[in-house]
Short mmCIF file of C-alpha atoms and ligand atoms in Angstrom, two decimals:
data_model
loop_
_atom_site.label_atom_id
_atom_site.label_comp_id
_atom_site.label_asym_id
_atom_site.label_seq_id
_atom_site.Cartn_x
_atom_site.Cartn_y
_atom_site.Cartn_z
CA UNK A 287 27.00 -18.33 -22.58
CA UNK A 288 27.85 -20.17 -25.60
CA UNK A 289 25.04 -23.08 -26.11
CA UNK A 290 26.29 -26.97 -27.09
CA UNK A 291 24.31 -29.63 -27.88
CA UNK A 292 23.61 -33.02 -29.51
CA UNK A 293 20.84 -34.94 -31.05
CA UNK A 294 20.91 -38.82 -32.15
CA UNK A 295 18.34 -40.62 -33.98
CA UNK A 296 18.03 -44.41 -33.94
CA UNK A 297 15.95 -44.87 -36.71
CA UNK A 298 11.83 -44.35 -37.64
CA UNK A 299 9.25 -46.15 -39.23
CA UNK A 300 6.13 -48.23 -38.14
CA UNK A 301 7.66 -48.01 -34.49
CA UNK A 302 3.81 -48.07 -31.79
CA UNK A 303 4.18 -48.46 -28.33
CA UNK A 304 1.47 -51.34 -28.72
CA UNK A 305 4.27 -53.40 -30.51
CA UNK A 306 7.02 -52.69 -27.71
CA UNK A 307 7.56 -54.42 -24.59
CA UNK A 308 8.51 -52.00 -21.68
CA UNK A 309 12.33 -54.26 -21.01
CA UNK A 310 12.80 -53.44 -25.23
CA UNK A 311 11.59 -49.67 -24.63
CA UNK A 312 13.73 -49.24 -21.64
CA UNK A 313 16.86 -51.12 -23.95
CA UNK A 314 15.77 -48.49 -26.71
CA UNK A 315 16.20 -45.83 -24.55
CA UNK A 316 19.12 -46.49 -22.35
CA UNK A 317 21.20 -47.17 -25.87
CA UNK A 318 19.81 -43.40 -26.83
CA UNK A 319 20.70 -41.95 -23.46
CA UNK A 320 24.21 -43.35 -23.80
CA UNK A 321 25.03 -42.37 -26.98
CA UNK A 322 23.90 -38.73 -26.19
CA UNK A 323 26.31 -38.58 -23.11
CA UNK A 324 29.19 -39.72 -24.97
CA UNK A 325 29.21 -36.56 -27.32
CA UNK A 326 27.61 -34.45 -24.54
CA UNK A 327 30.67 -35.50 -22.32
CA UNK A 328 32.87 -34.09 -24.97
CA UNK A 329 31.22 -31.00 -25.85
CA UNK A 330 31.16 -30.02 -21.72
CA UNK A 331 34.85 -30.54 -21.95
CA UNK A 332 35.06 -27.67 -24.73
CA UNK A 333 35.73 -30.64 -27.30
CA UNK A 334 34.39 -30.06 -31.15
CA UNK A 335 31.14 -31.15 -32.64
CA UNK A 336 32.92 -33.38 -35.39
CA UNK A 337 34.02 -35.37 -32.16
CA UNK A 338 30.89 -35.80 -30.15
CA UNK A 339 28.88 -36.96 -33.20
CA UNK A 340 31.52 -39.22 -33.79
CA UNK A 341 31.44 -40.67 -30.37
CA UNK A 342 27.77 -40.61 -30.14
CA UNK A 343 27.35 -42.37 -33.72
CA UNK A 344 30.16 -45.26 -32.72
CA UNK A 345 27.96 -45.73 -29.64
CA UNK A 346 24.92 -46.52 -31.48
CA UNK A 347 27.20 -48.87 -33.80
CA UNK A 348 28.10 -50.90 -30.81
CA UNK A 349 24.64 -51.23 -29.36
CA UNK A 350 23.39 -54.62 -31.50
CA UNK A 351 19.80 -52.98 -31.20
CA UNK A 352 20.33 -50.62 -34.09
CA UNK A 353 21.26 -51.43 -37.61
CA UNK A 354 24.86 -50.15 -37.99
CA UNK A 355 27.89 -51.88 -37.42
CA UNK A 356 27.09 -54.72 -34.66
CA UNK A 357 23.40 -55.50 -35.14
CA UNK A 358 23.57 -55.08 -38.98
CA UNK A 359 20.74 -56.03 -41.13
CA UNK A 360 22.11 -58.85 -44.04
CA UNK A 361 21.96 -58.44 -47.53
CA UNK A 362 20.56 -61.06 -50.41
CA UNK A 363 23.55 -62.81 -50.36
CA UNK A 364 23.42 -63.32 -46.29
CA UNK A 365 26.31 -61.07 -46.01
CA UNK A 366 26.34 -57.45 -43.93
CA UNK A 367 27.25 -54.72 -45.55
CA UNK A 368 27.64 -51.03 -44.12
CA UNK A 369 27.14 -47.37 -45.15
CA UNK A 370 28.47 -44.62 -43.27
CA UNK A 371 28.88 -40.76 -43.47
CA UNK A 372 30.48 -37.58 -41.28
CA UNK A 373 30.92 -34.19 -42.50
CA UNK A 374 32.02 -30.95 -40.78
CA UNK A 375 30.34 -27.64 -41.12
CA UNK A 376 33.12 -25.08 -40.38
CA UNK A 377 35.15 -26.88 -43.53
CA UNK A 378 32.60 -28.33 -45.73
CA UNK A 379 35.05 -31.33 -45.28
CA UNK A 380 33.74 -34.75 -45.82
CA UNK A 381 34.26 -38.51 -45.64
CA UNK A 382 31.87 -41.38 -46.74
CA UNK A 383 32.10 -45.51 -47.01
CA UNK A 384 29.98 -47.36 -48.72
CA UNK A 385 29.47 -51.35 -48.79
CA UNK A 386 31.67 -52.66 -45.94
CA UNK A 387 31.95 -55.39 -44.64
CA UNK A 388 33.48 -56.52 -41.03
CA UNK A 389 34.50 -52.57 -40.33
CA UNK A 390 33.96 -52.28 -36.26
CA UNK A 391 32.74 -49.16 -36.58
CA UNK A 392 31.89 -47.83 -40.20
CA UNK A 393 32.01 -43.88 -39.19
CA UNK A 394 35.22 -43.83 -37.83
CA UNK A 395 36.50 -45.26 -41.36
CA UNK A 396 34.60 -42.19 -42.95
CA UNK A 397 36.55 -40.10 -40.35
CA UNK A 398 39.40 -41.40 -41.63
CA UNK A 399 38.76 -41.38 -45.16
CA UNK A 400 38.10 -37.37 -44.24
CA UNK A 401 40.84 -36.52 -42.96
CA UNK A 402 43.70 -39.21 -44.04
CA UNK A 403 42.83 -39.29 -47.70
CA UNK A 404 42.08 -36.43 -50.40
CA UNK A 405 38.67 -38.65 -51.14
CA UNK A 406 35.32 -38.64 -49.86
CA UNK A 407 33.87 -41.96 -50.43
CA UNK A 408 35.57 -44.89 -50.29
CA UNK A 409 33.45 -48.06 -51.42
CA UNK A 410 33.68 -52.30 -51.00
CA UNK A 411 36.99 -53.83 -50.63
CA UNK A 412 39.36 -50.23 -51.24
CA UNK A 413 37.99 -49.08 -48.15
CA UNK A 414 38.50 -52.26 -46.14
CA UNK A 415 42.18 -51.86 -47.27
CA UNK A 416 42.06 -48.25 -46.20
CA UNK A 417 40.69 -49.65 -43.30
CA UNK A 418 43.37 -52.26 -43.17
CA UNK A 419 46.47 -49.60 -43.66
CA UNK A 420 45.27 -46.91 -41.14
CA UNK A 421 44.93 -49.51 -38.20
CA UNK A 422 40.85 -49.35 -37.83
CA UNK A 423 39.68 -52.46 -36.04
CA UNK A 424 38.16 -55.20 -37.97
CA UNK A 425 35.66 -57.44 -36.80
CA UNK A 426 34.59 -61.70 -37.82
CA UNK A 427 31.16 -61.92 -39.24
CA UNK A 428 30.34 -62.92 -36.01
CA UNK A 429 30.65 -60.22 -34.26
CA UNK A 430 28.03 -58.10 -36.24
CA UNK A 431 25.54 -61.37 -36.49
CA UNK A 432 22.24 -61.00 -34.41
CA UNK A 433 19.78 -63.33 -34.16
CA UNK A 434 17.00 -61.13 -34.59
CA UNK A 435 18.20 -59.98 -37.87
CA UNK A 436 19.09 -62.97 -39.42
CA UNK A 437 15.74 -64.13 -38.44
CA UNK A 438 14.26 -61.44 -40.03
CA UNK A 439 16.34 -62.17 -43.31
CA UNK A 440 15.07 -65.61 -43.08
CA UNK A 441 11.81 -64.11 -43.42
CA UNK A 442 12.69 -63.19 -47.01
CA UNK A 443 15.53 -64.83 -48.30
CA UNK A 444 14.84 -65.88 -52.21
CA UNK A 445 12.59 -63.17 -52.58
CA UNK A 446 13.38 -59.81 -54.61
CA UNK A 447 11.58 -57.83 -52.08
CA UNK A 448 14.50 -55.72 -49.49
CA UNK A 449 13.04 -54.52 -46.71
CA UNK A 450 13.42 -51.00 -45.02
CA UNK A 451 15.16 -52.56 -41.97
CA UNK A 452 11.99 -54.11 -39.96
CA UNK A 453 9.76 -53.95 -43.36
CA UNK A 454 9.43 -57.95 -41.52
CA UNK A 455 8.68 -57.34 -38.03
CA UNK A 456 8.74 -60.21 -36.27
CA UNK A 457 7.43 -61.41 -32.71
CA UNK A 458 10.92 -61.73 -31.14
CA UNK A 459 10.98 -58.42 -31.83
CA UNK A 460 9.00 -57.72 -28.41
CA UNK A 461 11.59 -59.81 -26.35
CA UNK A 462 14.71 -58.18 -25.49
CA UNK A 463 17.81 -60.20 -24.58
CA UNK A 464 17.70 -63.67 -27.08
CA UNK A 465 16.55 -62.14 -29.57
CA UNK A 466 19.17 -59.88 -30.26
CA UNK A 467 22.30 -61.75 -29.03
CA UNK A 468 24.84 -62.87 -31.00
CA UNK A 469 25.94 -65.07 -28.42
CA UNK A 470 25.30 -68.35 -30.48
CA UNK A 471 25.11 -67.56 -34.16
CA UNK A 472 25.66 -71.36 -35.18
CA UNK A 473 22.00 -72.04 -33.59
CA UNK A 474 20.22 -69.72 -35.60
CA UNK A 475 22.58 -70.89 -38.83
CA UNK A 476 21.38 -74.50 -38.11
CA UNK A 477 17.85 -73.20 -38.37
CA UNK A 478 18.84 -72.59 -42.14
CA UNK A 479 16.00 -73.81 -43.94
CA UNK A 480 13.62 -74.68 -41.48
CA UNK A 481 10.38 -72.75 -41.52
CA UNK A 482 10.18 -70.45 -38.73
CA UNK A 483 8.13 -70.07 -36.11
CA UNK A 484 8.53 -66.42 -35.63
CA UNK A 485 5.14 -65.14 -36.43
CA UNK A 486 5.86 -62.13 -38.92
CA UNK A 487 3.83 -58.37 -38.76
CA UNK A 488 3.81 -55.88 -41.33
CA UNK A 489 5.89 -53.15 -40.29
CA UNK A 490 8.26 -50.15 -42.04
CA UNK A 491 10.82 -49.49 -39.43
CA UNK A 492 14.47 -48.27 -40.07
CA UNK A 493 17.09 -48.97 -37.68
CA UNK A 494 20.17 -46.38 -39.12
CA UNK A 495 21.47 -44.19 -36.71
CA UNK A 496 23.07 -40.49 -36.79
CA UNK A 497 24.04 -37.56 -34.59
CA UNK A 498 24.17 -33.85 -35.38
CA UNK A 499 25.86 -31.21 -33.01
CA UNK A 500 26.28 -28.15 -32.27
CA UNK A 501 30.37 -27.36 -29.98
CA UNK A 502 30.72 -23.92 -28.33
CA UNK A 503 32.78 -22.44 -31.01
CA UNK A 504 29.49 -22.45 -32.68
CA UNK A 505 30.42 -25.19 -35.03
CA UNK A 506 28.40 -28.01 -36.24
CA UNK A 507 28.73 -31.39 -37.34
CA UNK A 508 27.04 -34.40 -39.07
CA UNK A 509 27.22 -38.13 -38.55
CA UNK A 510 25.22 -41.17 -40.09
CA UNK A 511 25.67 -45.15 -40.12
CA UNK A 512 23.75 -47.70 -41.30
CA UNK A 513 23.47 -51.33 -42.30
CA UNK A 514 20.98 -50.83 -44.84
CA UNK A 515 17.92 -52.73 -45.77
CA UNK A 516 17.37 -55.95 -44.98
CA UNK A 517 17.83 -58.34 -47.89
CA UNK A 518 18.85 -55.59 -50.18
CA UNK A 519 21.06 -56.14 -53.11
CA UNK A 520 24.89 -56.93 -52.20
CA UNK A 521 26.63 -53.51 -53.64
CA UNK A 522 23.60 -51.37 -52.95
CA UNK A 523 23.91 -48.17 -51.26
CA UNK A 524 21.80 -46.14 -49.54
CA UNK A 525 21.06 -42.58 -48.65
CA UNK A 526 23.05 -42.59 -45.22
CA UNK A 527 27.11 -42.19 -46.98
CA UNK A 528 25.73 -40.24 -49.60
CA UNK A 529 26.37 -36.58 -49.03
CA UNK A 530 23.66 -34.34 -49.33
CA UNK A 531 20.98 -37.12 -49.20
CA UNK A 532 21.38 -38.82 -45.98
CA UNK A 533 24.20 -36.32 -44.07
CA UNK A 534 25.21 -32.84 -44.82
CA UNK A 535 26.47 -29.84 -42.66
CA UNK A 536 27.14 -26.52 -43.58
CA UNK A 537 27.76 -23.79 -40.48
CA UNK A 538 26.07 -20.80 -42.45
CA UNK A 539 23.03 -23.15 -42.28
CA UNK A 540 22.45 -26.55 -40.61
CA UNK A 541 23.61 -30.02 -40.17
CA UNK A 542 21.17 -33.06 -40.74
CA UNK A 543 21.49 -36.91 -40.41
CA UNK A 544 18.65 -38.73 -41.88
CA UNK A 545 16.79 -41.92 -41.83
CA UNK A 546 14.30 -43.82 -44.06
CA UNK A 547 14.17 -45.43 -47.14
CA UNK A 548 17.41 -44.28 -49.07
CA UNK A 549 16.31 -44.26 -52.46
CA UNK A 550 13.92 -41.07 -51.91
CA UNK A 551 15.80 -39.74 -49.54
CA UNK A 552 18.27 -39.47 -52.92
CA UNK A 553 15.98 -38.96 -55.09
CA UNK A 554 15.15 -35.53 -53.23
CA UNK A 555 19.00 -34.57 -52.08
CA UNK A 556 16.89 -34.14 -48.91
CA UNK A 557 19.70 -33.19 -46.43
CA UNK A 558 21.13 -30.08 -48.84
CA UNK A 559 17.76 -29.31 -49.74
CA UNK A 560 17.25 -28.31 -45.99
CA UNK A 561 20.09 -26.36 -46.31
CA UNK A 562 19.18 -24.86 -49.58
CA UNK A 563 15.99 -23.46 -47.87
CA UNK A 564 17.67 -22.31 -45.43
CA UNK A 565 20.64 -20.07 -47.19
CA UNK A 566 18.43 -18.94 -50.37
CA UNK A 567 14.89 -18.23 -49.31
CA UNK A 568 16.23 -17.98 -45.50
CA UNK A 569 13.60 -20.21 -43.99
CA UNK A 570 14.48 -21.68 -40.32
CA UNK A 571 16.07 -24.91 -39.47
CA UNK A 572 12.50 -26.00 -38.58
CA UNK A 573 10.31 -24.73 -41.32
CA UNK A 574 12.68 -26.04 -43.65
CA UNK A 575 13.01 -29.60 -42.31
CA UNK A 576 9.42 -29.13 -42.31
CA UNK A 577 8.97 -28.74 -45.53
CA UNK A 578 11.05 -31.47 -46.91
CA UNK A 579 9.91 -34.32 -44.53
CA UNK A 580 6.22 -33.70 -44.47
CA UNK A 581 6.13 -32.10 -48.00
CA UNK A 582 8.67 -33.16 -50.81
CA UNK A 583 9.87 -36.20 -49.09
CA UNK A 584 5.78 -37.54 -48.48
CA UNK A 585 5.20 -36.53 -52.75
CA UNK A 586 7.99 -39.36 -53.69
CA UNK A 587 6.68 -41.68 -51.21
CA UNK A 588 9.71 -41.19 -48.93
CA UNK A 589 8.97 -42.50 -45.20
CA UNK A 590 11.20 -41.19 -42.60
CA UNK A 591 12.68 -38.63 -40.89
CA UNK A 592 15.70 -36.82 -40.07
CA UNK A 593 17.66 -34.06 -36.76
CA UNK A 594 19.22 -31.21 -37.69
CA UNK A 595 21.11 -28.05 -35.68
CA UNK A 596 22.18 -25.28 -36.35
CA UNK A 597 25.10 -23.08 -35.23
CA UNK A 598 22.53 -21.35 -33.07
CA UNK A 599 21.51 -24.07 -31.31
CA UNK A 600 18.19 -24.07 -32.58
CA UNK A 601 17.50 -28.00 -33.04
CA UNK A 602 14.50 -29.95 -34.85
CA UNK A 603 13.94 -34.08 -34.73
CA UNK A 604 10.96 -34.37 -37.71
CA UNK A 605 9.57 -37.34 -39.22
CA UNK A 606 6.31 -38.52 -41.20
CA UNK A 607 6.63 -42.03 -39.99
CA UNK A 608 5.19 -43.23 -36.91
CA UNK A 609 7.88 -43.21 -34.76
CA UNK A 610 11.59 -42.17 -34.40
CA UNK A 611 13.92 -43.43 -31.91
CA UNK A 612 15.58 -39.94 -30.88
CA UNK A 613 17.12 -37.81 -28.24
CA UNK A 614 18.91 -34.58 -27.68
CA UNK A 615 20.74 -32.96 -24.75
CA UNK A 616 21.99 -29.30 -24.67
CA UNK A 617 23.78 -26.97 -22.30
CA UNK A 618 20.55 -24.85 -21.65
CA UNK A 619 19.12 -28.50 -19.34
CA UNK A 620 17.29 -29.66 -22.28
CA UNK A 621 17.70 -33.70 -21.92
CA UNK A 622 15.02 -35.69 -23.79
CA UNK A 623 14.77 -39.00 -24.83
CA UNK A 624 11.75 -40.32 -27.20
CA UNK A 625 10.27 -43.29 -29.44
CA UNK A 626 6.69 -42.43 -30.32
CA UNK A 627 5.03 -39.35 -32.01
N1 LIG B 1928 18.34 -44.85 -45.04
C1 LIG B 1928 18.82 -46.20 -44.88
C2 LIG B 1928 19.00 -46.84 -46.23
O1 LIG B 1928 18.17 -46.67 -47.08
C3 LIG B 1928 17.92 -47.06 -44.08
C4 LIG B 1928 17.51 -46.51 -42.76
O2 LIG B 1928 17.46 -45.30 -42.56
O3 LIG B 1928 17.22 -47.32 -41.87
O4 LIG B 1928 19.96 -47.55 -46.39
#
């Protein structure tokens, strides 16, 4: 029987039960759960890996609880700018954006760049074009505004610091619903400049999301999207569109979406180097995700975590932070869903 099966992530970082309320878990959850049966339904159906990750990542993008498309942290500037990633094993064939704005869903432009353009990454205002000429829908800034981020932007606006998503946890953060609607945008704009009365926690929490899968042809595919880090530097990219650091695939050895704080993450090419130990000293997909998260990655300081497959099946969802939001589902019944360590 030939085995399928996908894994998302949600992001990881300072993520403690202590610090959730059970209505935000249960949110958390069901927008795992959902993502995970969109590319389940397809891979049932016989479709290809490429496809479920796709559908599982744009399901993520939707849900404004996770920082990719809707939901988007903003950047220094107050803008919202997105990363996104997909590659194919069978192929090798890739497709990357980098620094869009108003793209509905970032990973289907990536998709597109893939496989309607001889380029991999398309960055900033070419891509929105691209976007423009191949008919990918385009969203107001008010569709991707939440109030929780913005809030949390508030929290450091004028400052050089950029936060790694919820490096600015704030109370509202425990109350589903308000918090996270972008219902009425112009209230929390009219708060410009007012102090707030959020009450603001230390916290390192990343909010990108990615799916990796495995089709029953045995192939295997890669998918991350992001928004970034909160009030990060217009223009600056992460790991998440970067092949090789935050997405990679390769069928002879694994594919891997990661999360955490980017500049590590590409410091330490840490999705081929999973690979690498895989094809040339032949290590498993979970020795060698092993190895990078709680070894190399921990040396340069780089909190996080990442899922990989392989064409096996064999699956691993690792990380050195706290938490990680995360799921999988596979032909053989497995169906999990999890937050915590
Ligand atoms: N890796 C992402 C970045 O650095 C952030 C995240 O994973 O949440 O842009």
């Amino acid at each position: 029987m030939p085995v399928y099966k996908i894994l998302v992530h949600g992001g990881a970082g300072t993520i403690r039960k202590e610090d959730m309320s059970a209505e935000l878990e249960a949110a958390y959850k069901q927008g795992l759960e959902a993502a995970l049966n969109a590319g389940y339904r397809l891979l049932e159906k016989g479709g290809t890996a490429l496809d479920a990750i796709k559908a599982a990542v744009v399901s993520l993008e939707d849900n404004i609880l996770f920082n990719a498309g809707r939901g988007s942290v903003f950047c220094k500037d107050g803008s919202q700018e997105m990363d996104a990633s997909v590659m194919e094993g069978k192929t090798l064939m890739a497709g990357a954006v980098s620094a869009v704005r108003n793209i509905k869903n970032p990973v289907e432009l990536a998709y597109a760049i893939m496989t309607q353009s001889p380029h991999v990454m398309l960055n900033g205002q070419g891509a929105f074009e691209f976007a423009k000429l191949h008919g990918l829908a385009i969203e107001p800034d008010e569709y991707f505004f939440s109030a929780f981020r913005y809030e949390q932007w508030k929290q450091m606006q004028g400052s050089d610091d950029f936060a790694l998503d919820h490096n600015v946890k704030l109370q509202a953060e425990t109350q589903a619903g308000n918090s996270f609607s972008n219902d009425n945008p112009s209230v929390a704009k009219a708060a410009e400049g007012k102090p707030s009365s959020a009450k603001v926690r230390e916290g390192r929490k990343f909010g990108t999301v990615g799916a990796v899968a495995v089709d029953m042809q045995g192939n295997i595919a890669a998918a991350t999207s992001t928004g970034g880090m909160t009030n990060k530097r217009w223009g600056r990219v992460g790991d998440s569109p970067i092949i090789g650091a935050g997405t990679y695939a390769n069928n002879k050895t694994c594919a891997i979406s990661c999360t955490g704080h980017g500049e590590p993450f590409i410091r330490a090419v840490t999705a081929y180097d999973v690979s690498c130990l895989m094809e040339y000293k032949g290590l498993s997909l979970e020795e060698a995700i092993h190895g990078v998260v709680h070894d190399k990655l921990l040396k340069l300081d780089g909190e996080g975590g990442m899922i990989g497959v392989d064409a096996k099946g064999n699956a691993a969802m690792v990380f050195n932070s706290e938490g990680m939001y995360r799921g999988l589902k596979g032909s053989n019944g497995e169906n999990q869903v999890l937050i915590y360590k």
